[in-house]
mmCIF file of C-alpha atoms in Angstrom:
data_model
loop_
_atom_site.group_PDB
_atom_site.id
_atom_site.type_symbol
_atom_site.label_atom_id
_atom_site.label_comp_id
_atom_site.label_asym_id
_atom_site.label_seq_id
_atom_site.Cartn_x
_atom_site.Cartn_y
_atom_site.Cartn_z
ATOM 1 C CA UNK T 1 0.000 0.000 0.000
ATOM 2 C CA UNK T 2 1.166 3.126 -0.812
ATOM 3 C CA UNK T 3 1.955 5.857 2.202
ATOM 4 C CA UNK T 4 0.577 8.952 0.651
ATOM 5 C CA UNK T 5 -2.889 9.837 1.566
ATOM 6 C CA UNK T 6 -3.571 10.809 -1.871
ATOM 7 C CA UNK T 7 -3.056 7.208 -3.515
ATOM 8 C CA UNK T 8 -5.615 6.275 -0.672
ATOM 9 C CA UNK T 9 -8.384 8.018 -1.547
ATOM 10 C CA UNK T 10 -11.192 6.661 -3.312
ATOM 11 C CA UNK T 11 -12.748 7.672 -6.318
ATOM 12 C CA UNK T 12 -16.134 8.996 -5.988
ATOM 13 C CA UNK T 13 -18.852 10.401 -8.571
ATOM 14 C CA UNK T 14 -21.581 13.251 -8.674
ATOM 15 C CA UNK T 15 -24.135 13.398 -10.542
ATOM 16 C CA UNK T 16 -23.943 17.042 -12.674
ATOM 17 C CA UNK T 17 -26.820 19.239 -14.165
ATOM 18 C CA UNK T 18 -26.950 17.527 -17.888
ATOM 19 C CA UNK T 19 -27.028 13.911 -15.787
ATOM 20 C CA UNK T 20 -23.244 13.233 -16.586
ATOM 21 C CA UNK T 21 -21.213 11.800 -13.515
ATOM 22 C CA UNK T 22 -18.159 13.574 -12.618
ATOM 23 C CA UNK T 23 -15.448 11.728 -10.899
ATOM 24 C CA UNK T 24 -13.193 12.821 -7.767
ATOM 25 C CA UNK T 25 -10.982 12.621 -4.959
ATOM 26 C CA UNK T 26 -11.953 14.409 -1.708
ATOM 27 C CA UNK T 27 -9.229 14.171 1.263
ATOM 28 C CA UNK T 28 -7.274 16.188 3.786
ATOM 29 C CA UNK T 29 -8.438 19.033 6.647
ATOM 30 C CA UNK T 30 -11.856 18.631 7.356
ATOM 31 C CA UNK T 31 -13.494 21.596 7.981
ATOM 32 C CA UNK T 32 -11.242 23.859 5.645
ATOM 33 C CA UNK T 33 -11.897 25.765 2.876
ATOM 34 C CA UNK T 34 -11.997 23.336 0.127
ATOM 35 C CA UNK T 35 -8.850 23.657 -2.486
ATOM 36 C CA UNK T 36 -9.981 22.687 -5.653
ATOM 37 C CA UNK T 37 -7.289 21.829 -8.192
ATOM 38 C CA UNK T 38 -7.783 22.098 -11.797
ATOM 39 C CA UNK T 39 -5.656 20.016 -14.180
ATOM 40 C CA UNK T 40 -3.405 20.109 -17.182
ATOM 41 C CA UNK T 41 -4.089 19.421 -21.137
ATOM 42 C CA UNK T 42 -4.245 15.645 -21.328
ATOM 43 C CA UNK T 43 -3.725 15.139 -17.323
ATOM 44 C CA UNK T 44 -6.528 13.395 -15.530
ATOM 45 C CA UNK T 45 -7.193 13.092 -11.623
ATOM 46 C CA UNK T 46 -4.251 10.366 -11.873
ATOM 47 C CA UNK T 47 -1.494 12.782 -12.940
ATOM 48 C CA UNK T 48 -1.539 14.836 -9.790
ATOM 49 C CA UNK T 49 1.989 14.025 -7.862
ATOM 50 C CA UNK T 50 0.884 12.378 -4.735
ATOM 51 C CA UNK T 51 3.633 13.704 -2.497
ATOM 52 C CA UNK T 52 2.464 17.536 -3.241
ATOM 53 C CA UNK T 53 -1.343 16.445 -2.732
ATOM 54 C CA UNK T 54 -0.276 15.140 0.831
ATOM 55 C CA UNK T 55 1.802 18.088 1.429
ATOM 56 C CA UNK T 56 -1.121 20.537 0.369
ATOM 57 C CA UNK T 57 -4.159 18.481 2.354
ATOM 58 C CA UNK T 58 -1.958 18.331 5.643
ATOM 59 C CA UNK T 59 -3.137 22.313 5.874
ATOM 60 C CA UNK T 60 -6.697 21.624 3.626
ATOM 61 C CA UNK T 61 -9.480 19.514 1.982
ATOM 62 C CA UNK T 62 -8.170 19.053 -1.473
ATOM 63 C CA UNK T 63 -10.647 18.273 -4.106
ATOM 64 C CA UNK T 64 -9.650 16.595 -7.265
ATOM 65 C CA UNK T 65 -11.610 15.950 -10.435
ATOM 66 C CA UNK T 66 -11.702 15.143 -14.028
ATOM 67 C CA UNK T 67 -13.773 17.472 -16.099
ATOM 68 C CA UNK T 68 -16.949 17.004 -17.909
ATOM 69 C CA UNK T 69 -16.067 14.078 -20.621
ATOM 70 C CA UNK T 70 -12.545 13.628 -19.538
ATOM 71 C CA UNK T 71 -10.989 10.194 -18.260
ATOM 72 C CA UNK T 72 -13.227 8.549 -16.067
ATOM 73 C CA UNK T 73 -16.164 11.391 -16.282
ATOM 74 C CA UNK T 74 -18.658 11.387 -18.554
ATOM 75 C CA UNK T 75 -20.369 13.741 -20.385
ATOM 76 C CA UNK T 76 -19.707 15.193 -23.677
ATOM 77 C CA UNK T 77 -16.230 16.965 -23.547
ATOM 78 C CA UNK T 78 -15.577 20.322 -23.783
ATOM 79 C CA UNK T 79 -14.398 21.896 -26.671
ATOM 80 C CA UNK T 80 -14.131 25.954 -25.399
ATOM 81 C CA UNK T 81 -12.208 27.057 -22.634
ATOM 82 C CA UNK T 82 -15.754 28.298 -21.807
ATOM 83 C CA UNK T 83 -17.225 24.857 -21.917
ATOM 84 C CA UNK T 84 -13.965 23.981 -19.499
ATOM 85 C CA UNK T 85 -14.808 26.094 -17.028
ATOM 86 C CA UNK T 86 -18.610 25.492 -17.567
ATOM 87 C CA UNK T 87 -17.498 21.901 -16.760
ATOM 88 C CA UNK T 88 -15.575 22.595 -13.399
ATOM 89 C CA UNK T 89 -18.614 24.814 -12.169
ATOM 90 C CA UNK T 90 -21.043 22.371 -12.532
ATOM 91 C CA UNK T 91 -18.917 20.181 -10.930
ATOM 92 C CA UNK T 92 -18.536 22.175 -7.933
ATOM 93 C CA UNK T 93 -22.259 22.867 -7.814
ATOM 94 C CA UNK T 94 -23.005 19.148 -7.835
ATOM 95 C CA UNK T 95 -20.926 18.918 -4.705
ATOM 96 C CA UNK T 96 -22.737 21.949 -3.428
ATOM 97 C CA UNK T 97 -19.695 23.860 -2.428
ATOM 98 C CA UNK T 98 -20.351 27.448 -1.973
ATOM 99 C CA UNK T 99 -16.808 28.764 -0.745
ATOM 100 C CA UNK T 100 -13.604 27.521 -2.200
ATOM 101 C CA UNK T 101 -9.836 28.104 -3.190
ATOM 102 C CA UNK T 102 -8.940 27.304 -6.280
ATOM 103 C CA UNK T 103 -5.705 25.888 -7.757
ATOM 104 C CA UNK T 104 -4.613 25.443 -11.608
ATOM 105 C CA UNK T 105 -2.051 24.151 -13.387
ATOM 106 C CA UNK T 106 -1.390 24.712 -16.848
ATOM 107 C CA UNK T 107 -4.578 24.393 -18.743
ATOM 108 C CA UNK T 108 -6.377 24.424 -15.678
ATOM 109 C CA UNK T 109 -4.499 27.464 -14.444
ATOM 110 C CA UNK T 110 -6.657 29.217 -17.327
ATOM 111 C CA UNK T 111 -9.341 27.458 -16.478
ATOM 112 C CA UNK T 112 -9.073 28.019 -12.956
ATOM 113 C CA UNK T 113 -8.998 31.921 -14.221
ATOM 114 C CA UNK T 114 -12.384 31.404 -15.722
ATOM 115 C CA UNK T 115 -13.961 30.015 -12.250
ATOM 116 C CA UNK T 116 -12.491 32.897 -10.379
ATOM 117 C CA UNK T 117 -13.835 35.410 -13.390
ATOM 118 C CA UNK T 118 -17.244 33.803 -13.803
ATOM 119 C CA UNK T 119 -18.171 32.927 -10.432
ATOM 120 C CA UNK T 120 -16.218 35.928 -8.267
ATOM 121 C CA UNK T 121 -18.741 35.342 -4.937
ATOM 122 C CA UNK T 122 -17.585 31.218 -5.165
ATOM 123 C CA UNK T 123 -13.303 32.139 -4.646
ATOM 124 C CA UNK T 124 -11.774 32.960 -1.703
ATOM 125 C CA UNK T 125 -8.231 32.743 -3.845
ATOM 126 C CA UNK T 126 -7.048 31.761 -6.476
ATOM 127 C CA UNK T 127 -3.507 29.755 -7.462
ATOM 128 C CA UNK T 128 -2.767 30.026 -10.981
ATOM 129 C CA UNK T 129 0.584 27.566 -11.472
ATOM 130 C CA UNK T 130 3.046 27.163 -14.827
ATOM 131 C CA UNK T 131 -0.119 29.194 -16.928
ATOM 132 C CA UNK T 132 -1.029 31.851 -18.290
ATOM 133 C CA UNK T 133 -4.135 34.568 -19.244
ATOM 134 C CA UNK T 134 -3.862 33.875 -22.404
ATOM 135 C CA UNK T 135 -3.566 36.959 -24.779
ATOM 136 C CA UNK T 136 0.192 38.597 -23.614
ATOM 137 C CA UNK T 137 1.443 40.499 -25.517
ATOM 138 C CA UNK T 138 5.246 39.847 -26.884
ATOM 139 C CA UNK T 139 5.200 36.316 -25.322
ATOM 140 C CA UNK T 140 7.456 33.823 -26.947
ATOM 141 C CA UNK T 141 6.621 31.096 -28.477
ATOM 142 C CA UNK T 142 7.311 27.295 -27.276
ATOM 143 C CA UNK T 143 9.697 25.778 -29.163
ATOM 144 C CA UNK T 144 8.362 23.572 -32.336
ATOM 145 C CA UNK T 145 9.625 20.332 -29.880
ATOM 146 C CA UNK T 146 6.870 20.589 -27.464
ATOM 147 C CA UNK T 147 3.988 20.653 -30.188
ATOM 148 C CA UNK T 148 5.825 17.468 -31.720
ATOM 149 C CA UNK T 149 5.577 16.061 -27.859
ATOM 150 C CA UNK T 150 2.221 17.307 -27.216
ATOM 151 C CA UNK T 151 0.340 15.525 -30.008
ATOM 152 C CA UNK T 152 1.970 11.960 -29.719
ATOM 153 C CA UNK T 153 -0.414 9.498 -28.964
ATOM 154 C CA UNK T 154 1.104 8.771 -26.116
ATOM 155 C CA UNK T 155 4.542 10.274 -24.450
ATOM 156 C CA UNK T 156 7.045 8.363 -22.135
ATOM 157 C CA UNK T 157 9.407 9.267 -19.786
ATOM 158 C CA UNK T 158 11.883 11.364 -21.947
ATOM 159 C CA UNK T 159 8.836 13.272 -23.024
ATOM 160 C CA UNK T 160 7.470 14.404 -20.052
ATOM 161 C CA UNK T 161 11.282 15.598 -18.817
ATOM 162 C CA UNK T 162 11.517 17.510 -21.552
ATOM 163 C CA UNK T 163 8.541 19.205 -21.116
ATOM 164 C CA UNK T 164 7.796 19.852 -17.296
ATOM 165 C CA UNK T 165 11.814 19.901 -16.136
ATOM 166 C CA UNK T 166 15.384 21.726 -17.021
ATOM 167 C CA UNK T 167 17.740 19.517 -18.955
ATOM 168 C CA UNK T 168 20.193 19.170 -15.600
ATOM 169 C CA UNK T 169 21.069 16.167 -13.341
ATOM 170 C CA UNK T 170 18.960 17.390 -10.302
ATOM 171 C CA UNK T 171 15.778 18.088 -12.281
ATOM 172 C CA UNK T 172 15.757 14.854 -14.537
ATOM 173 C CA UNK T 173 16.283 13.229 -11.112
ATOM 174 C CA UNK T 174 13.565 15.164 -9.332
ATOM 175 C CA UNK T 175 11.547 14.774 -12.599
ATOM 176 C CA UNK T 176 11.853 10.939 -12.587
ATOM 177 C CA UNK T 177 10.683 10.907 -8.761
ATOM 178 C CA UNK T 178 7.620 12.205 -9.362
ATOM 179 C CA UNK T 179 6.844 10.074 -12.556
ATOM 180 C CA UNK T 180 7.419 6.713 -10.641
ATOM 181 C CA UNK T 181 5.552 8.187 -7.894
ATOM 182 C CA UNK T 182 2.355 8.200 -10.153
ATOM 183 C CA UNK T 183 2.838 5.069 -11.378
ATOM 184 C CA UNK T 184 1.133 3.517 -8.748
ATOM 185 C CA UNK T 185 -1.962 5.035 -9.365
ATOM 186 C CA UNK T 186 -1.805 5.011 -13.390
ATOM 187 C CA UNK T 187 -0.719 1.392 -13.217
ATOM 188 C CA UNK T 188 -3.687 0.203 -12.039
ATOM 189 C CA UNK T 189 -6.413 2.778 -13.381
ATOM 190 C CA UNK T 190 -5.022 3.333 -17.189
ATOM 191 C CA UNK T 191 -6.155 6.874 -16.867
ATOM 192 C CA UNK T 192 -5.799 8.868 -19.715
ATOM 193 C CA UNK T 193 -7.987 11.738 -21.835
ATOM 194 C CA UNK T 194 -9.064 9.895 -24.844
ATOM 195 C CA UNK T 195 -8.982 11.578 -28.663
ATOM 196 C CA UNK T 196 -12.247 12.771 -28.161
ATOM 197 C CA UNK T 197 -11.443 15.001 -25.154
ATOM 198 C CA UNK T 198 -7.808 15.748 -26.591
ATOM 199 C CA UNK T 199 -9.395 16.914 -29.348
ATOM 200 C CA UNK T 200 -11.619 19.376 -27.034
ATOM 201 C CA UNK T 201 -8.965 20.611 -25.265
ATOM 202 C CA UNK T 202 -6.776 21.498 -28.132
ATOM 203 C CA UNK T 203 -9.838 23.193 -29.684
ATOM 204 C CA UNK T 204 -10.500 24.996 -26.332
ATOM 205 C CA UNK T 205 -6.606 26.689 -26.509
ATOM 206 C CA UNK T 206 -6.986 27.191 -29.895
ATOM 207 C CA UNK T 207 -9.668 29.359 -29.977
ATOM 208 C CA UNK T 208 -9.325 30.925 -26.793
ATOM 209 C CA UNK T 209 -8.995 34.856 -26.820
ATOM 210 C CA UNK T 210 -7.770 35.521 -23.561
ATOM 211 C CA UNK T 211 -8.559 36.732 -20.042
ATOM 212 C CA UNK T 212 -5.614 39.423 -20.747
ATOM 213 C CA UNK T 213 -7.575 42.860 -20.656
ATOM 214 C CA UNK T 214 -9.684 41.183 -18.291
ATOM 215 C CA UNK T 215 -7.060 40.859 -15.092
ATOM 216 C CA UNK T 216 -8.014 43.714 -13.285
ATOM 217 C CA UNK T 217 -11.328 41.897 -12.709
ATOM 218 C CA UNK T 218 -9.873 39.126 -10.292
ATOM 219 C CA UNK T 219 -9.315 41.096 -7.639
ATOM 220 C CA UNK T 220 -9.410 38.782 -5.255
ATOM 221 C CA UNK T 221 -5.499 37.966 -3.827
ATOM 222 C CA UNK T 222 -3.852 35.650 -6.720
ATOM 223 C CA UNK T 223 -0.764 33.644 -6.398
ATOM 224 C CA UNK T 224 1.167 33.158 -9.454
ATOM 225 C CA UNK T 225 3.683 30.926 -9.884
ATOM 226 C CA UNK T 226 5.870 28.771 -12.484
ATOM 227 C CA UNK T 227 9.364 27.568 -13.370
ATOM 228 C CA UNK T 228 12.242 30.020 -14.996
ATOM 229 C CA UNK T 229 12.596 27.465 -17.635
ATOM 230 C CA UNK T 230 8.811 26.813 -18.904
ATOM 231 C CA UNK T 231 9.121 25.195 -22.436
ATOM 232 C CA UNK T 232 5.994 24.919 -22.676
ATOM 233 C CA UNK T 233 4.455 28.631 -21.090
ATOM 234 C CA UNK T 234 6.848 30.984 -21.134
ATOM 235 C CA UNK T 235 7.324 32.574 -17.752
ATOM 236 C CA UNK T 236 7.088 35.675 -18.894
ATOM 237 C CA UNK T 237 3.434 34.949 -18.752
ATOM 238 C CA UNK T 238 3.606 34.791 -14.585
ATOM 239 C CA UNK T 239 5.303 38.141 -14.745
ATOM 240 C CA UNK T 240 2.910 39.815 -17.206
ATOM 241 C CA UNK T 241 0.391 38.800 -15.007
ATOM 242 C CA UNK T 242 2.096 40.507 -12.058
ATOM 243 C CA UNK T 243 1.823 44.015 -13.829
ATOM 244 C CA UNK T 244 -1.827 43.300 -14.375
ATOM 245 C CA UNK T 245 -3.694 41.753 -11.176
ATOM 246 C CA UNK T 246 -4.563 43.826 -8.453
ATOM 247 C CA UNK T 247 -3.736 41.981 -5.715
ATOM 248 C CA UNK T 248 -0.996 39.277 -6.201
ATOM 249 C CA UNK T 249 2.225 37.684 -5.002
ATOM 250 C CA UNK T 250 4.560 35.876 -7.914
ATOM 251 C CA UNK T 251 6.846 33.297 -7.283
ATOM 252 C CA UNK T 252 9.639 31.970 -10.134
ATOM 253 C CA UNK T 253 12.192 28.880 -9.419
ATOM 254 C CA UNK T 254 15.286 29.442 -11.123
ATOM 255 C CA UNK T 255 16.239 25.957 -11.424
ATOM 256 C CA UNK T 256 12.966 24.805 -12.678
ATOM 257 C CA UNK T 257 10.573 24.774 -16.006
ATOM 258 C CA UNK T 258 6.632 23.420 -16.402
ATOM 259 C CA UNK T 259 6.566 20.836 -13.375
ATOM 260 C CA UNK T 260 8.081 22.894 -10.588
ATOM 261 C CA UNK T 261 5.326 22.671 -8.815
ATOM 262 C CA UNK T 262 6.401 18.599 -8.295
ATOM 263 C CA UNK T 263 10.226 19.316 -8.266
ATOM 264 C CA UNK T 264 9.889 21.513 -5.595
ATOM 265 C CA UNK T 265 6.826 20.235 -3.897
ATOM 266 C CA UNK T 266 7.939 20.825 -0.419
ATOM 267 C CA UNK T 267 8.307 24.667 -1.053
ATOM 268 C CA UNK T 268 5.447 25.377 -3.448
ATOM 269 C CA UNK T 269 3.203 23.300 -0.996
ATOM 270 C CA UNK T 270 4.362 26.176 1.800
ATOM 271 C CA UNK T 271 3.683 29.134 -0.144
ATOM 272 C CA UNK T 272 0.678 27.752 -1.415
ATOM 273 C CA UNK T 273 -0.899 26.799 2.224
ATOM 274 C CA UNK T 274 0.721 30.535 3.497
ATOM 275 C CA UNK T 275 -1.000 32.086 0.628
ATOM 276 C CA UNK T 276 -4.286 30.458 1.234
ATOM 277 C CA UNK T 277 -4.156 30.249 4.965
ATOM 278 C CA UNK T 278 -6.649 28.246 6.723
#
């Protein structure tokens, strides 16, 4: 048996508003604000690293879910980053959770931006890790690599360093910790987002125009976050966003890219459970 608290917890479902089932994870602090994490393009609730989720639900409830359609959720899947966010709050609904924190990564980190924007009264805060607005100005481009990685049909180890970690020793080695500490879970459930929801999701970024001018709106307090070496979001994106949002604290890792929120799970875990408080 595993010792993280995370690979423990069960898989549950809700039933949302168009009768599809939702799956998630629901662990940690009772009687905290809820933390709701939002997930990656082509992550499911299987890809979270188990050693941040027990770090993070030591200080709070963490709540973990696949999206409407996605993995083990059914549904049709979205194909907007409106629909995405549509998703997540009917999700939340169908748990009847009125007061929340919210935490995204990647994908979700925009998505997690939508929540805050379309549902201000729901979030207390908001965590917005290795992401972006959407719609900077100036920001560079990924290299042509990650697209290559990013529509495999399926990507292995070398893959996944590339894309979420710094080519040095200590971040392939912190990089290949975290990957064999999911494998415990993805051994045994196969999770994955299947072409259809792929699909949606690279649809969704596609045509997405941005929550750029629309910043100034989330003024609730916002922690922004990322790795100095994103390939895949530039962080200039978490600065951009620092010169925008009324009321926020940004936090880079010099020695980390896409997944520094797993290399340095220990220390993003702290700032994150400061930041939110209980």
């Amino acid at each position: 048996m595993s010792a993280y608290l995370a690979d423990q917890a069960e898989t549950q479902y809700v039933t949302g508003p168009r009768g599809e089932r939702f799956a998630y994870r629901r662990f940690g602090r009772a009687g905290t604000r809820p933390l709701v994490l939002h997930m990656r393009l082509r992550g499911t609730i299987d890809h979270w690293d188990p050693a941040l989720l027990d770090l993070l639900a030591a200080e709070r409830e963490v709540v973990v879910f696949d999206n409407r359609g996605t993995s083990f959720s059914t549904g049709e899947p979205p194909s907007t980053m409106e629909g995405l966010v549509d998703g997540s709050l009917a999700f939340i609904g169908a748990l009847g959770l009125t007061d929340i924190d919210v935490l995204g990564w990647s994908m979700g980190g925009i998505v997690a931006q939508g929540v805050a924007l379309t549902a201000p009264g729901l979030v207390n805060r908001l965590v917005v890790a290795g992401s972006s607005p959407g719609g900077v100005p100036d920001l560079p481009a990924p290299p042509a690599r990650v697209a290559q990685i990013t529509g495999k049909g399926a990507n292995d180890d070398e893959d996944f360093l590339y894309l979420f970690y710094p080519e040095t020793e200590k971040a392939r080695a912190a990089g290949l910790a975290s990957l064999r500490r999911l494998d415990r879970r993805l051994r045994e459930s196969k999770a994955a987002v299947g072409p259809e929801a792929f699909r949606g999701q690279i649809a969704a970024i596609g045509g997405f125009r941005g929550y750029w001018d629309r910043q100034a709106e989330l003024t609730l307090p916002v922690l922004v976050a990322n790795g100095a070496h994103d390939v895949m979001i530039h962080a200039y994106a978490t600065y951009a966003m620092s010169q925008r949002l009324p009321d926020a604290k940004v936090v880079l890792y010099s020695d980390a890219g896409h997944g520094f929120l797993f290399q340095h799970a220990e220390d993003f875990a702290r700032e994150v459970n400061g930041f939110l408080g209980r």
